[in-house]
Amino acid sequence: FFRFWRPALFCGMIKIINYIRHKYILIILLLGFLPLTWFRPGYLLRSEEVGYLDYTSLVSKYRYAWSEHSSNGAPVSYSNHLAIFPIGLIYKLSDLAGFSPLVSQYVVIILYFQVTLVSSYLLVRYITKSSLVALYASIFYGFTFYTLSTFFYTSKMIQTAIVPLLFYFFYKY
């Protein structure tokens, strides 16, 4: 029974996907969960931002345009981690929801990868008017070495996810 159950379930899922109108978006969203299989479970990943295993401190530290935490009071700039504030906001929201830092990191990585894939899909679909070409292009963009290396550099992670979306809105409007 168990030998035949898994292929039957897989074939059933394929049939359901074929009936869904936006099946390529669904495929892309499912691909967005792949990073969970790349990293050893139960461990936090350390990024290039030294000392930020818990990004929730960014919300209280850099909430205003002027920071008393650096240089005896100075404008907040990229040199003191203003660029990673959006990630800190996601970590803070998931902390308020009661998630552990490990689950928060998984949420950030999945969101980043899914936004990267969907934004590149939307851009290429708008330019080429072909869903299949857009699917292949978003997979190519999402799995390039540069995009995969940005998991450990938060500013580049945000840029690779948002730049295709900005170009999409630029072309569309």
XYZ file of N, CA, C and O in Angstrom:
692
model
N 0.828 -1.199 0.000
C 0.000 0.000 0.000
C 0.870 1.259 0.000
O 0.623 2.183 -0.736
N 1.912 1.289 0.855
C 2.734 2.487 0.962
C 3.603 2.726 -0.266
O 3.986 3.838 -0.546
N 3.928 1.649 -1.011
C 4.725 1.842 -2.227
C 3.935 2.600 -3.280
O 4.475 3.382 -4.036
N 2.649 2.374 -3.348
C 1.832 2.977 -4.392
C 1.181 4.280 -3.935
O 0.716 5.053 -4.744
N 1.163 4.519 -2.635
C 0.472 5.685 -2.120
C 1.187 6.985 -2.476
O 0.575 7.938 -2.915
N 2.522 7.028 -2.320
C 3.259 8.258 -2.589
C 3.194 8.686 -4.055
O 2.934 9.847 -4.335
N 3.437 7.799 -5.028
C 3.298 8.251 -6.420
C 1.878 8.691 -6.750
O 1.686 9.641 -7.496
N 0.888 8.023 -6.172
C -0.493 8.422 -6.434
C -0.762 9.803 -5.860
O -1.435 10.627 -6.487
N -0.225 10.094 -4.681
C -0.385 11.409 -4.080
C 0.312 12.466 -4.919
O -0.239 13.543 -5.168
N 1.506 12.159 -5.395
C 2.253 13.099 -6.221
C 1.505 13.375 -7.526
O 1.396 14.522 -7.949
N 0.976 12.342 -8.168
C 0.218 12.525 -9.414
C -1.043 13.331 -9.158
O -1.440 14.152 -9.986
N -1.665 13.113 -8.008
C -2.851 13.893 -7.665
C -2.517 15.358 -7.479
O -3.295 16.230 -7.886
N -1.372 15.643 -6.875
C -0.959 17.033 -6.702
C -0.677 17.685 -8.047
O -1.007 18.842 -8.266
N -0.077 16.947 -8.962
C 0.192 17.487 -10.305
C -1.113 17.819 -11.011
O -1.232 18.860 -11.668
N -2.115 16.965 -10.886
C -3.410 17.238 -11.514
C -4.057 18.480 -10.925
O -4.639 19.286 -11.649
N -3.958 18.642 -9.612
C -4.529 19.826 -8.973
C -3.804 21.080 -9.457
O -4.438 22.086 -9.771
N -2.479 21.014 -9.551
C -1.708 22.169 -10.016
C -2.092 22.533 -11.447
O -2.179 23.706 -11.798
N -2.353 21.543 -12.298
C -2.721 21.820 -13.683
C -4.062 22.535 -13.790
O -4.299 23.267 -14.748
N -4.946 22.338 -12.827
C -6.249 22.989 -12.882
C -6.232 24.403 -12.313
O -7.124 25.185 -12.579
N -5.226 24.712 -11.545
C -5.145 26.038 -10.940
C -4.741 27.051 -11.997
O -3.859 26.815 -12.812
N -5.403 28.205 -11.982
C -5.185 29.218 -13.010
C -3.761 29.783 -12.974
O -3.121 29.949 -14.002
N -3.284 30.069 -11.801
C -1.945 30.647 -11.670
C -0.983 29.582 -11.163
O -0.336 29.739 -10.123
N -0.846 28.529 -11.917
C -0.028 27.408 -11.461
C 1.454 27.750 -11.399
O 2.167 27.220 -10.560
N 1.915 28.668 -12.223
C 3.329 29.011 -12.196
C 3.686 29.771 -10.924
O 4.757 29.568 -10.357
N 2.801 30.628 -10.472
C 3.024 31.329 -9.203
C 3.049 30.316 -8.057
O 3.873 30.422 -7.144
N 2.159 29.331 -8.107
C 2.140 28.297 -7.068
C 3.442 27.496 -7.080
O 4.009 27.209 -6.018
N 3.942 27.172 -8.257
C 5.215 26.456 -8.357
C 6.339 27.295 -7.765
O 7.188 26.792 -7.020
N 6.342 28.580 -8.070
C 7.374 29.473 -7.555
C 7.288 29.579 -6.031
O 8.298 29.560 -5.332
N 6.079 29.693 -5.498
C 5.931 29.776 -4.045
C 6.384 28.489 -3.363
O 6.966 28.526 -2.279
N 6.130 27.353 -3.997
C 6.611 26.092 -3.436
C 8.135 26.013 -3.497
O 8.769 25.494 -2.579
N 8.725 26.532 -4.574
C 10.185 26.566 -4.669
C 10.791 27.477 -3.604
O 11.947 27.304 -3.217
N 10.010 28.418 -3.134
C 10.489 29.330 -2.103
C 10.791 28.655 -0.779
O 11.467 29.219 0.070
N 10.296 27.436 -0.600
C 10.573 26.693 0.630
C 11.852 25.854 0.536
O 12.247 25.229 1.515
N 12.489 25.811 -0.620
C 13.710 25.024 -0.783
C 14.856 25.389 0.166
O 15.588 24.512 0.593
N 15.042 26.666 0.511
C 16.154 26.972 1.423
C 16.084 26.235 2.755
O 17.104 26.068 3.413
N 14.927 25.796 3.150
C 14.828 25.045 4.406
C 15.572 23.722 4.327
O 15.975 23.174 5.347
N 15.766 23.204 3.130
C 16.475 21.935 2.969
C 17.981 22.118 2.818
O 18.717 21.148 2.862
N 18.447 23.347 2.650
C 19.858 23.595 2.401
C 20.683 23.743 3.664
O 21.898 23.603 3.636
N 20.054 24.118 4.754
C 20.784 24.420 5.972
C 20.499 23.372 7.031
O 19.413 22.798 7.078
N 21.461 23.148 7.881
C 21.325 22.148 8.931
C 20.232 22.583 9.909
O 20.266 23.702 10.428
N 19.259 21.719 10.166
C 18.150 22.114 11.038
C 18.600 22.347 12.486
O 19.496 21.675 12.989
N 17.981 23.328 13.118
C 18.243 23.591 14.519
C 19.359 24.582 14.791
O 19.671 24.857 15.940
N 19.977 25.135 13.735
C 21.077 26.078 13.913
C 20.728 27.420 13.292
O 20.173 27.480 12.201
N 21.103 28.497 13.989
C 20.971 29.824 13.419
C 22.120 30.060 12.444
O 23.245 29.620 12.683
N 21.842 30.752 11.369
C 22.887 31.107 10.416
C 23.494 32.436 10.825
O 22.786 33.355 11.208
N 24.770 32.534 10.729
C 25.448 33.782 11.054
C 25.716 34.535 9.767
O 26.222 33.987 8.816
N 25.347 35.788 9.748
C 25.517 36.568 8.534
C 26.740 37.457 8.647
O 27.482 37.392 9.621
N 26.924 38.330 7.656
C 28.071 39.236 7.672
C 27.921 40.353 8.689
O 28.887 40.988 9.052
N 26.698 40.629 9.119
C 26.501 41.665 10.126
C 26.936 41.098 11.471
O 26.183 40.408 12.134
N 28.134 41.384 11.854
C 28.727 40.792 13.056
C 27.925 41.213 14.288
O 27.614 42.366 14.476
N 27.608 40.253 15.109
C 26.945 40.543 16.366
C 25.436 40.584 16.302
O 24.799 40.892 17.301
N 24.853 40.315 15.169
C 23.401 40.370 15.062
C 22.820 38.973 14.882
O 22.297 38.628 13.837
N 22.908 38.161 15.897
C 22.164 36.912 15.862
C 20.709 37.172 16.193
O 19.826 36.437 15.784
N 20.446 38.236 16.922
C 19.089 38.631 17.242
C 18.853 40.018 16.651
O 19.278 41.025 17.208
N 18.183 40.062 15.520
C 17.975 41.321 14.798
C 16.905 42.198 15.436
O 16.686 43.312 14.998
N 16.215 41.705 16.466
C 15.169 42.525 17.080
C 15.744 43.769 17.744
O 15.031 44.756 17.911
N 17.017 43.752 18.100
C 17.630 44.931 18.719
C 17.720 46.100 17.745
O 17.820 47.253 18.175
N 17.686 45.830 16.463
C 17.764 46.910 15.473
C 16.573 47.844 15.552
O 16.683 49.031 15.268
N 15.407 47.309 15.912
C 14.198 48.123 15.931
C 14.294 49.202 16.997
O 13.962 50.362 16.751
N 14.762 48.847 18.169
C 14.883 49.862 19.213
C 16.123 50.732 19.022
O 16.134 51.897 19.398
N 17.164 50.179 18.429
C 18.426 50.906 18.299
C 18.393 51.952 17.189
O 18.930 53.044 17.344
N 17.780 51.632 16.063
C 17.797 52.533 14.911
C 16.387 52.927 14.477
O 16.071 52.965 13.300
N 15.537 53.219 15.423
C 14.150 53.575 15.115
C 14.041 55.014 14.618
O 13.116 55.368 13.904
N 14.975 55.851 14.963
C 14.899 57.255 14.604
C 16.030 57.628 13.655
O 16.984 56.884 13.488
N 15.930 58.806 13.054
C 16.943 59.248 12.096
C 18.240 59.662 12.787
O 19.275 59.759 12.161
N 18.178 59.902 14.095
C 19.358 60.280 14.852
C 19.603 59.217 15.904
O 18.710 58.856 16.657
N 20.797 58.676 15.947
C 21.090 57.575 16.861
C 22.084 58.000 17.915
O 23.172 58.477 17.604
N 21.719 57.819 19.186
C 22.654 58.112 20.269
C 23.584 56.932 20.533
O 24.460 56.999 21.381
N 23.421 55.844 19.788
C 24.228 54.644 19.997
C 25.552 54.671 19.229
O 26.371 53.800 19.415
N 25.726 55.639 18.342
C 26.965 55.654 17.565
C 27.536 57.073 17.534
O 26.816 58.042 17.357
N 28.820 57.172 17.703
C 29.578 58.427 17.587
C 29.046 59.534 18.497
O 29.014 60.698 18.110
N 28.601 59.193 19.659
C 28.040 60.170 20.598
C 26.905 60.978 19.991
O 26.771 62.167 20.225
N 26.133 60.342 19.192
C 25.005 60.991 18.544
C 25.340 61.367 17.123
O 26.143 62.259 16.880
N 24.800 60.652 16.177
C 25.080 60.912 14.770
C 23.870 60.476 13.945
O 23.050 59.691 14.405
N 23.770 61.023 12.732
C 22.677 60.548 11.871
C 22.832 59.055 11.578
O 23.949 58.567 11.404
N 21.723 58.359 11.535
C 21.759 56.939 11.226
C 22.109 56.794 9.752
O 21.530 57.458 8.896
N 23.084 55.953 9.442
C 23.508 55.782 8.059
C 23.715 54.310 7.768
O 23.519 53.458 8.625
N 24.137 54.015 6.554
C 24.397 52.634 6.186
C 25.555 52.040 6.971
O 25.623 50.843 7.171
N 26.464 52.895 7.413
C 27.614 52.385 8.151
C 27.219 51.813 9.504
O 27.928 51.000 10.062
N 26.084 52.243 10.045
C 25.648 51.668 11.320
C 24.327 50.910 11.162
O 23.451 50.988 11.998
N 24.213 50.228 10.067
C 23.209 49.192 9.840
C 21.777 49.672 9.641
O 20.839 48.984 10.002
N 21.590 50.850 9.061
C 20.239 51.269 8.719
C 19.661 50.401 7.600
O 18.457 50.171 7.535
N 20.533 49.878 6.728
C 20.069 49.090 5.582
C 19.444 47.770 5.995
O 18.656 47.196 5.244
N 19.770 47.274 7.178
C 19.195 45.997 7.603
C 18.012 46.187 8.547
O 17.514 45.235 9.121
N 17.528 47.411 8.666
C 16.378 47.689 9.527
C 15.115 46.926 9.114
O 14.400 46.432 9.990
N 14.792 46.811 7.811
C 13.583 46.049 7.454
C 13.615 44.600 7.934
O 12.590 44.066 8.368
N 14.768 43.976 7.897
C 14.873 42.606 8.401
C 14.661 42.595 9.911
O 14.004 41.705 10.455
N 15.210 43.602 10.592
C 14.992 43.713 12.027
C 13.532 43.874 12.375
O 13.045 43.353 13.382
N 12.793 44.567 11.516
C 11.354 44.739 11.727
C 10.616 43.406 11.609
O 9.728 43.109 12.415
N 10.993 42.591 10.633
C 10.367 41.272 10.489
C 10.700 40.393 11.686
O 9.829 39.698 12.224
N 11.948 40.445 12.140
C 12.332 39.681 13.323
C 11.554 40.146 14.560
O 11.131 39.342 15.381
N 11.377 41.454 14.687
C 10.654 41.988 15.847
C 9.199 41.553 15.817
O 8.635 41.175 16.855
N 8.557 41.596 14.647
C 7.162 41.169 14.533
C 7.006 39.683 14.849
O 6.057 39.279 15.525
N 7.932 38.876 14.384
C 7.845 37.453 14.696
C 8.186 37.179 16.164
O 7.658 36.237 16.753
N 9.023 38.022 16.763
C 9.296 37.895 18.191
C 8.052 38.246 19.003
O 7.729 37.582 19.991
N 7.344 39.294 18.575
C 6.098 39.660 19.256
C 5.033 38.578 19.097
O 4.174 38.422 19.956
N 5.092 37.841 17.993
C 4.152 36.735 17.780
C 4.522 35.506 18.598
O 3.759 34.546 18.656
N 5.708 35.530 19.215
C 6.114 34.436 20.084
C 6.998 33.393 19.437
O 7.225 32.330 20.010
N 7.531 33.688 18.251
C 8.406 32.728 17.581
C 9.827 32.826 18.127
O 10.273 33.891 18.556
N 10.547 31.735 18.063
C 11.945 31.726 18.477
C 12.794 32.398 17.396
O 12.349 32.549 16.260
N 14.033 32.806 17.718
C 14.903 33.393 16.689
C 15.151 32.444 15.515
O 15.299 32.886 14.379
N 15.176 31.142 15.762
C 15.378 30.182 14.684
C 14.201 30.188 13.716
O 14.389 30.254 12.496
N 12.991 30.177 14.241
C 11.804 30.225 13.384
C 11.727 31.565 12.670
O 11.363 31.635 11.492
N 12.105 32.630 13.345
C 12.124 33.955 12.718
C 13.082 33.985 11.542
O 12.784 34.564 10.498
N 14.234 33.350 11.719
C 15.197 33.309 10.623
C 14.657 32.497 9.448
O 14.838 32.879 8.292
N 13.983 31.403 9.731
C 13.363 30.626 8.660
C 12.314 31.456 7.926
O 12.229 31.418 6.691
N 11.525 32.219 8.658
C 10.501 33.064 8.038
C 11.151 34.100 7.135
O 10.703 34.326 5.997
N 12.223 34.719 7.600
C 12.910 35.743 6.798
C 13.485 35.133 5.527
O 13.338 35.683 4.425
N 14.118 33.985 5.637
C 14.732 33.353 4.463
C 13.670 32.928 3.455
O 13.821 33.141 2.251
N 12.576 32.350 3.934
C 11.506 31.931 3.020
C 10.868 33.141 2.354
O 10.638 33.147 1.140
N 10.585 34.191 3.137
C 10.009 35.403 2.552
C 10.933 36.010 1.506
O 10.494 36.403 0.424
N 12.211 36.092 1.844
C 13.170 36.658 0.896
C 13.190 35.864 -0.406
O 13.103 36.431 -1.493
N 13.283 34.563 -0.292
C 13.409 33.750 -1.496
C 12.118 33.768 -2.313
O 12.160 33.837 -3.546
N 10.973 33.749 -1.649
C 9.721 33.802 -2.388
C 9.502 35.157 -3.052
O 9.053 35.217 -4.196
N 9.836 36.235 -2.364
C 9.701 37.564 -2.975
C 10.656 37.708 -4.151
O 10.308 38.284 -5.187
N 11.864 37.162 -4.032
C 12.821 37.202 -5.132
C 12.273 36.476 -6.352
O 12.300 37.001 -7.470
N 11.747 35.280 -6.144
C 11.217 34.495 -7.269
C 9.975 35.138 -7.877
O 9.844 35.236 -9.105
N 9.059 35.602 -7.046
C 7.811 36.185 -7.562
C 8.079 37.513 -8.261
O 7.496 37.788 -9.318
N 8.950 38.350 -7.703
C 9.203 39.642 -8.346
C 9.876 39.477 -9.706
O 9.531 40.173 -10.663
N 10.812 38.547 -9.805
C 11.430 38.321 -11.116
C 10.432 37.684 -12.081
O 10.456 37.984 -13.281
N 9.544 36.834 -11.591
C 8.499 36.254 -12.439
C 7.586 37.353 -12.989
O 7.274 37.374 -14.185
N 7.156 38.270 -12.119
C 6.258 39.343 -12.559
C 6.916 40.235 -13.610
O 6.284 40.617 -14.602
N 8.195 40.548 -13.398
C 8.907 41.399 -14.352
C 9.012 40.737 -15.717
O 8.656 41.327 -16.745
N 9.475 39.505 -15.741
C 9.675 38.826 -17.034
C 8.337 38.530 -17.694
O 8.201 38.611 -18.909
N 7.327 38.206 -16.915
C 5.993 37.951 -17.494
C 5.426 39.205 -18.138
O 4.813 39.159 -19.180
N 5.663 40.348 -17.517
C 5.170 41.604 -18.090
C 5.921 41.954 -19.373
O 5.325 42.439 -20.328
N 7.209 41.685 -19.411
C 8.006 42.033 -20.588
C 7.741 41.065 -21.734
O 7.562 41.486 -22.880
N 7.697 39.759 -21.464
C 7.585 38.767 -22.533
C 6.163 38.302 -22.807
O 5.922 37.679 -23.834
N 5.247 38.531 -21.876
C 3.846 38.073 -21.978
C 3.742 36.545 -22.010
O 2.754 35.997 -22.454
N 4.753 35.860 -21.519
C 4.761 34.404 -21.499
C 5.004 33.911 -20.072
O 6.030 34.221 -19.475
N 4.060 33.135 -19.572
C 4.199 32.610 -18.205
C 5.306 31.581 -18.102
O 6.017 31.525 -17.090
N 5.458 30.762 -19.125
C 6.474 29.718 -19.076
C 7.883 30.313 -19.112
O 8.768 29.888 -18.352
N 8.094 31.296 -19.958
C 9.394 31.967 -20.007
C 9.662 32.662 -18.670
O 10.781 32.622 -18.154
N 8.640 33.275 -18.105
C 8.795 33.944 -16.821
C 9.130 32.951 -15.711
O 9.929 33.260 -14.820
N 8.540 31.758 -15.773
C 8.854 30.730 -14.781
C 10.324 30.339 -14.868
O 11.029 30.306 -13.857
N 10.797 30.052 -16.077
C 12.200 29.672 -16.247
C 13.145 30.804 -15.854
O 14.183 30.574 -15.246
N 12.785 32.027 -16.209
C 13.642 33.171 -15.876
C 13.705 33.400 -14.369
O 14.774 33.698 -13.835
N 12.581 33.252 -13.690
C 12.601 33.459 -12.233
C 13.374 32.357 -11.533
O 14.084 32.617 -10.556
N 13.279 31.140 -12.035
C 14.079 30.051 -11.458
C 15.563 30.308 -11.706
O 16.392 30.133 -10.815
N 15.892 30.756 -12.914
C 17.288 31.072 -13.220
C 17.801 32.194 -12.316
O 18.884 32.101 -11.754
N 17.011 33.253 -12.173
C 17.426 34.390 -11.338
C 17.529 33.978 -9.866
O 18.447 34.376 -9.165
N 16.608 33.183 -9.405
C 16.607 32.785 -8.003
C 17.708 31.822 -7.630
O 18.098 31.739 -6.468
N 18.222 31.084 -8.619
C 19.229 30.072 -8.320
C 20.608 30.407 -8.878
O 21.445 29.526 -8.998
N 20.844 31.673 -9.208
C 22.197 32.061 -9.598
C 23.071 32.079 -8.343
O 22.580 32.197 -7.222
N 24.367 31.967 -8.545
C 25.273 31.937 -7.405
C 25.223 33.238 -6.620
O 25.346 33.243 -5.399
N 25.059 34.349 -7.324
C 25.005 35.631 -6.617
C 23.781 35.697 -5.706
O 23.885 36.094 -4.534
N 22.623 35.333 -6.231
C 21.404 35.378 -5.425
C 21.487 34.422 -4.245
O 21.066 34.760 -3.137
N 22.035 33.258 -4.460
C 22.155 32.294 -3.368
C 23.181 32.726 -2.322
O 23.092 32.314 -1.168
N 24.144 33.548 -2.718
C 25.146 34.000 -1.746
C 24.640 35.155 -0.898
O 25.275 35.504 0.097
N 23.525 35.760 -1.255
C 23.038 36.918 -0.501
C 22.311 36.543 0.775
O 21.897 37.424 1.513
N 22.149 35.271 1.069
C 21.539 34.876 2.337
C 22.352 35.393 3.518
O 21.836 35.558 4.611
N 23.627 35.634 3.305
C 24.511 36.006 4.397
C 24.884 37.482 4.387
O 25.734 37.902 5.150
N 24.260 38.256 3.523
C 24.485 39.694 3.502
C 23.129 40.357 3.308
O 22.579 40.383 2.220
N 22.601 40.891 4.385
C 21.203 41.295 4.431
C 20.872 42.410 3.446
O 19.811 42.387 2.826
N 21.727 43.383 3.282
C 21.426 44.481 2.356
C 21.296 43.979 0.926
O 20.384 44.378 0.196
N 22.191 43.099 0.522
C 22.103 42.536 -0.829
C 20.885 41.635 -0.959
O 20.279 41.538 -2.032
N 20.510 40.977 0.122
C 19.330 40.120 0.108
C 18.082 40.948 -0.207
O 17.260 40.560 -1.043
N 17.967 42.097 0.419
C 16.817 42.973 0.163
C 16.867 43.501 -1.258
O 15.852 43.557 -1.952
N 18.056 43.858 -1.729
C 18.181 44.403 -3.075
C 17.811 43.391 -4.150
O 17.115 43.732 -5.108
N 18.279 42.155 -4.015
C 17.968 41.161 -5.048
C 16.489 40.806 -5.065
O 15.974 40.362 -6.091
N 15.808 41.009 -3.969
C 14.376 40.727 -3.943
C 13.559 41.890 -4.488
O 12.541 41.681 -5.164
N 14.000 43.115 -4.236
C 13.172 44.274 -4.561
C 13.472 44.868 -5.935
O 12.569 45.418 -6.575
N 14.686 44.748 -6.420
C 15.036 45.381 -7.701
C 14.155 44.894 -8.861
O 13.652 45.716 -9.628
N 13.905 43.591 -9.030
C 12.987 43.199 -10.109
C 11.581 43.765 -9.927
O 10.919 44.131 -10.905
N 11.139 43.890 -8.690
C 9.828 44.466 -8.428
C 9.791 45.949 -8.790
O 8.805 46.437 -9.351
N 10.874 46.664 -8.504
C 10.945 48.075 -8.880
C 10.926 48.244 -10.395
O 10.245 49.127 -10.924
N 11.684 47.399 -11.112
C 11.654 47.464 -12.571
C 10.274 47.100 -13.122
O 9.814 47.690 -14.101
N 9.613 46.168 -12.495
C 8.257 45.778 -12.919
C 7.314 46.988 -12.814
O 6.584 47.307 -13.750
N 7.338 47.662 -11.669
C 6.466 48.828 -11.496
C 6.892 49.984 -12.396
O 6.062 50.748 -12.885
N 8.202 50.117 -12.663
C 8.678 51.142 -13.560
C 8.150 50.910 -14.976
O 7.678 51.842 -15.628
N 8.224 49.681 -15.462
C 7.727 49.371 -16.807
C 6.214 49.442 -16.891
O 5.663 49.881 -17.883
N 5.544 49.019 -15.863
C 4.090 48.952 -15.905
C 3.452 50.331 -15.802
O 2.443 50.604 -16.444
N 4.022 51.196 -14.985
C 3.403 52.506 -14.773
C 4.290 53.585 -15.308
O 4.232 54.666 -15.235
